[in-house]
Every structure is written in C-alpha cells, then in structure tokens.
PDB file of C-alpha atoms in Angstrom:
ATOM      1  CA  UNK A  13       1.916  22.855 -73.276  1.00 84.00           C
ATOM      2  CA  UNK A  14       5.800  22.486 -71.992  1.00 89.00           C
ATOM      3  CA  UNK A  15       6.227  19.900 -75.322  1.00 87.00           C
ATOM      4  CA  UNK A  16       4.734  22.882 -77.563  1.00 89.00           C
ATOM      5  CA  UNK A  17       6.910  25.539 -75.936  1.00 90.00           C
ATOM      6  CA  UNK A  18       9.895  23.370 -76.422  1.00 86.00           C
ATOM      7  CA  UNK A  19       9.091  22.410 -80.119  1.00 82.00           C
ATOM      8  CA  UNK A  20       8.580  26.536 -81.039  1.00 85.00           C
ATOM      9  CA  UNK A  21      11.739  26.823 -79.190  1.00 86.00           C
ATOM     10  CA  UNK A  22      13.532  24.662 -81.030  1.00 81.00           C
ATOM     11  CA  UNK A  23      11.929  25.772 -84.087  1.00 82.00           C
ATOM     12  CA  UNK A  24      12.636  29.454 -83.795  1.00 84.00           C
ATOM     13  CA  UNK A  25      16.226  28.301 -83.157  1.00 82.00           C
ATOM     14  CA  UNK A  26      16.686  26.282 -85.971  1.00 82.00           C
ATOM     15  CA  UNK A  27      14.641  28.787 -88.546  1.00 86.00           C
ATOM     16  CA  UNK A  28      14.944  27.558 -91.944  1.00 88.00           C
ATOM     17  CA  UNK A  29      16.273  24.283 -90.778  1.00 91.00           C
ATOM     18  CA  UNK A  30      13.660  22.910 -88.684  1.00 90.00           C
ATOM     19  CA  UNK A  31      11.251  21.730 -91.659  1.00 92.00           C
ATOM     20  CA  UNK A  32      13.827  19.749 -93.561  1.00 94.00           C
ATOM     21  CA  UNK A  33      15.023  18.259 -90.341  1.00 93.00           C
ATOM     22  CA  UNK A  34      11.224  17.814 -88.536  1.00 92.00           C
ATOM     23  CA  UNK A  35      10.768  15.904 -92.040  1.00 95.00           C
ATOM     24  CA  UNK A  36      13.506  13.984 -92.154  1.00 96.00           C
ATOM     25  CA  UNK A  37      12.853  12.436 -88.467  1.00 94.00           C
ATOM     26  CA  UNK A  38       9.690  11.813 -90.021  1.00 95.00           C
ATOM     27  CA  UNK A  39      10.627   9.957 -92.777  1.00 96.00           C
ATOM     28  CA  UNK A  40      13.803   8.289 -90.234  1.00 96.00           C
ATOM     29  CA  UNK A  41      10.609   6.534 -88.770  1.00 95.00           C
ATOM     30  CA  UNK A  42       8.438   5.480 -91.706  1.00 96.00           C
ATOM     31  CA  UNK A  43      11.429   3.931 -93.481  1.00 94.00           C
ATOM     32  CA  UNK A  44      12.295   2.269 -90.073  1.00 92.00           C
ATOM     33  CA  UNK A  45       9.338   0.802 -89.990  1.00 92.00           C
ATOM     34  CA  UNK A  46       8.789   0.011 -93.460  1.00 92.00           C
ATOM     35  CA  UNK A  47      12.809  -1.634 -93.330  1.00 89.00           C
ATOM     36  CA  UNK A  48      11.183  -3.718 -90.356  1.00 87.00           C
ATOM     37  CA  UNK A  49       7.700  -4.792 -92.546  1.00 89.00           C
ATOM     38  CA  UNK A  50       9.441  -5.584 -95.601  1.00 88.00           C
ATOM     39  CA  UNK A  51      12.106  -8.024 -94.157  1.00 82.00           C
ATOM     40  CA  UNK A  52       9.575 -11.247 -94.393  1.00 81.00           C
ATOM     41  CA  UNK A  53       9.382  -9.824 -97.855  1.00 80.00           C
ATOM     42  CA  UNK A  54      13.184 -10.190 -98.503  1.00 78.00           C
ATOM     43  CA  UNK A  55      15.643 -13.024 -98.244  1.00 75.00           C
ATOM     44  CA  UNK A  56      16.953 -11.227 -95.002  1.00 70.00           C
ATOM     45  CA  UNK A  57      15.837 -11.732 -91.428  1.00 74.00           C
ATOM     46  CA  UNK A  58      15.599  -9.398 -88.601  1.00 75.00           C
ATOM     47  CA  UNK A  59      18.165  -9.621 -85.884  1.00 77.00           C
ATOM     48  CA  UNK A  60      19.316  -6.884 -83.025  1.00 78.00           C
ATOM     49  CA  UNK A  61      22.411  -6.479 -84.679  1.00 79.00           C
ATOM     50  CA  UNK A  62      20.608  -5.102 -87.698  1.00 79.00           C
ATOM     51  CA  UNK A  63      18.407  -3.169 -86.161  1.00 80.00           C
ATOM     52  CA  UNK A  64      20.685  -1.481 -83.975  1.00 87.00           C
ATOM     53  CA  UNK A  65      22.839  -0.622 -87.381  1.00 88.00           C
ATOM     54  CA  UNK A  66      19.633   0.886 -88.739  1.00 86.00           C
ATOM     55  CA  UNK A  67      19.013   2.994 -85.786  1.00 89.00           C
ATOM     56  CA  UNK A  68      22.884   3.717 -85.985  1.00 93.00           C
ATOM     57  CA  UNK A  69      22.795   5.202 -89.326  1.00 92.00           C
ATOM     58  CA  UNK A  70      19.474   7.485 -88.323  1.00 93.00           C
ATOM     59  CA  UNK A  71      21.442   9.059 -86.097  1.00 94.00           C
ATOM     60  CA  UNK A  72      24.366   9.538 -88.333  1.00 95.00           C
ATOM     61  CA  UNK A  73      22.547  11.226 -90.858  1.00 95.00           C
ATOM     62  CA  UNK A  74      21.130  14.179 -88.107  1.00 94.00           C
ATOM     63  CA  UNK A  75      25.110  14.274 -87.282  1.00 96.00           C
ATOM     64  CA  UNK A  76      26.146  14.870 -90.795  1.00 96.00           C
ATOM     65  CA  UNK A  77      23.271  17.843 -90.832  1.00 96.00           C
ATOM     66  CA  UNK A  78      24.892  18.981 -87.765  1.00 94.00           C
ATOM     67  CA  UNK A  79      28.245  18.608 -89.046  1.00 97.00           C
ATOM     68  CA  UNK A  80      26.720  20.892 -92.533  1.00 95.00           C
ATOM     69  CA  UNK A  81      25.324  23.490 -89.581  1.00 94.00           C
ATOM     70  CA  UNK A  82      29.170  23.646 -88.209  1.00 95.00           C
ATOM     71  CA  UNK A  83      30.406  24.300 -91.647  1.00 96.00           C
ATOM     72  CA  UNK A  84      27.297  27.134 -92.193  1.00 94.00           C
ATOM     73  CA  UNK A  85      28.509  29.163 -89.257  1.00 92.00           C
ATOM     74  CA  UNK A  86      32.204  28.880 -90.148  1.00 94.00           C
ATOM     75  CA  UNK A  87      31.208  30.646 -93.263  1.00 93.00           C
ATOM     76  CA  UNK A  88      29.278  33.160 -91.356  1.00 92.00           C
ATOM     77  CA  UNK A  89      31.989  33.633 -89.177  1.00 92.00           C
ATOM     78  CA  UNK A  90      34.509  34.101 -91.878  1.00 92.00           C
ATOM     79  CA  UNK A  91      32.110  36.870 -93.745  1.00 91.00           C
ATOM     80  CA  UNK A  92      31.707  38.325 -90.656  1.00 89.00           C
ATOM     81  CA  UNK A  93      35.864  39.013 -90.176  1.00 91.00           C
ATOM     82  CA  UNK A  94      36.035  39.911 -93.317  1.00 90.00           C
ATOM     83  CA  UNK A  95      33.515  42.726 -93.294  1.00 87.00           C
ATOM     84  CA  UNK A  96      31.038  41.286 -95.760  1.00 82.00           C
ATOM     85  CA  UNK A  97      27.918  42.357 -94.181  1.00 78.00           C
ATOM     86  CA  UNK A  98      25.624  39.879 -94.642  1.00 80.00           C
ATOM     87  CA  UNK A  99      24.882  36.740 -92.964  1.00 80.00           C
ATOM     88  CA  UNK A 100      23.911  33.201 -94.890  1.00 83.00           C
ATOM     89  CA  UNK A 101      21.141  31.077 -93.179  1.00 85.00           C
ATOM     90  CA  UNK A 102      21.715  27.279 -92.740  1.00 89.00           C
ATOM     91  CA  UNK A 103      22.599  27.255 -96.570  1.00 92.00           C
ATOM     92  CA  UNK A 104      24.887  23.976 -96.268  1.00 95.00           C
ATOM     93  CA  UNK A 105      23.055  22.103 -93.313  1.00 95.00           C
ATOM     94  CA  UNK A 106      19.654  22.574 -95.517  1.00 95.00           C
ATOM     95  CA  UNK A 107      21.364  20.848 -98.989  1.00 95.00           C
ATOM     96  CA  UNK A 108      22.472  17.621 -96.317  1.00 97.00           C
ATOM     97  CA  UNK A 109      19.233  17.488 -95.196  1.00 96.00           C
ATOM     98  CA  UNK A 110      17.178  17.902 -97.989  1.00 95.00           C
ATOM     99  CA  UNK A 111      19.738  15.033 -99.894  1.00 94.00           C
ATOM    100  CA  UNK A 112      19.413  13.003 -96.331  1.00 96.00           C
ATOM    101  CA  UNK A 113      15.558  13.418 -96.879  1.00 94.00           C
ATOM    102  CA  UNK A 114      15.250  12.507-101.073  1.00 90.00           C
ATOM    103  CA  UNK A 115      17.251   9.483-100.344  1.00 90.00           C
ATOM    104  CA  UNK A 116      14.968   8.191 -97.567  1.00 93.00           C
ATOM    105  CA  UNK A 117      11.906   9.016 -99.328  1.00 91.00           C
ATOM    106  CA  UNK A 118      13.129   6.808-101.819  1.00 89.00           C
ATOM    107  CA  UNK A 119      14.376   3.776 -99.656  1.00 90.00           C
ATOM    108  CA  UNK A 120      11.070   3.954 -98.187  1.00 92.00           C
ATOM    109  CA  UNK A 121       9.333   3.676-101.516  1.00 91.00           C
ATOM    110  CA  UNK A 122      11.729   0.700-101.978  1.00 88.00           C
ATOM    111  CA  UNK A 123      10.167  -0.722 -99.258  1.00 90.00           C
ATOM    112  CA  UNK A 124       6.940  -0.502-100.105  1.00 91.00           C
ATOM    113  CA  UNK A 125       7.794  -1.882-103.305  1.00 88.00           C
ATOM    114  CA  UNK A 126       8.970  -5.117-102.306  1.00 88.00           C
ATOM    115  CA  UNK A 127       6.025  -5.788 -99.689  1.00 90.00           C
ATOM    116  CA  UNK A 128       3.748  -5.566-102.766  1.00 89.00           C
ATOM    117  CA  UNK A 129       2.018  -2.458-102.761  1.00 90.00           C
ATOM    118  CA  UNK A 130       1.927  -0.897-106.221  1.00 88.00           C
ATOM    119  CA  UNK A 131       3.118   2.545-106.130  1.00 86.00           C
ATOM    120  CA  UNK A 132       1.965   5.487-108.590  1.00 87.00           C
ATOM    121  CA  UNK A 133       3.981   5.100-111.884  1.00 86.00           C
ATOM    122  CA  UNK A 134       5.278   8.459-112.024  1.00 84.00           C
ATOM    123  CA  UNK A 135       7.512   7.691-109.248  1.00 80.00           C
ATOM    124  CA  UNK A 136       8.359   4.203-110.649  1.00 78.00           C
ATOM    125  CA  UNK A 137      11.323   5.874-112.704  1.00 79.00           C
ATOM    126  CA  UNK A 138      12.537   7.454-109.767  1.00 72.00           C
ATOM    127  CA  UNK A 139      13.368   4.056-107.870  1.00 69.00           C
ATOM    128  CA  UNK A 140      14.369   2.356-110.895  1.00 69.00           C
ATOM    129  CA  UNK A 141      17.080   4.524-111.704  1.00 66.00           C
ATOM    130  CA  UNK A 142      18.655   5.307-108.370  1.00 60.00           C
ATOM    131  CA  UNK A 143      18.341   1.496-107.875  1.00 57.00           C
ATOM    132  CA  UNK A 144      20.008   1.063-111.447  1.00 53.00           C
TER     133      UNK A 144
END
C-alpha cells in the first residue's frame, strides 16, 4: 500500500513527465538485460567494468532529464517575472526523455537482432538508418 501511495505521489508531482520517465526506466532495464544477453553473440565479453559503465550511462540519462527539468523551471521563472501570465509544463524535460527513450528502443532492437531474433520488417529501416 505504501509503495502505491509513493508512486502515485511521485506521478502526480511529475505530471506530464511521469509517463516518459517511467517508460525510459523500463526500457533502460530491458536494454541492460538484452545487452548482457547479446554479449555472447558478439565478440565482446561481459566484464564488471562494462556492466558498471552501462549502469552509469543509464543514471546519466536520468540526470539529463533533471537538467531538462531545471531548464523548464528557469523558463517558467522567467515567464513569471516578465508577467507572461502562463505556465509551461515540463517541455524540455519531456523532449529529452522522449529522445532518450527512442534511443533506448533502437538499442534494444539492435540487441535483439544481434541475438538472432527476427524483428518486424517495418522496424528494420529504423535500426539500419540509425546504425548507418
């Protein structure tokens, strides 16, 4: 019950940013796991250094969203002080989160392809264009 209350309070506080952030966290976990599974199909080996580096990369993604939220707060502060009379939601932070989310989805698709799973044909151009 306490977990549900805490998650509800967090989502209410985050507002429009909640869904992209929670999707990003989920994709971060999926990407990390598929990356570990893919290592045996690539010429790389799994090391604690690479694993820690991957975790640090994911945490830095979340920090980029925090930076975007700070920019949003500064924009709203400026709008308030010039008397604009309107408030913008987390615009920059949402754009950053969605951009990171798309990159994570592409990484997951690359990992799944390297394992040997056939992905739907309509997703192939996305992966090939990004790799190129």
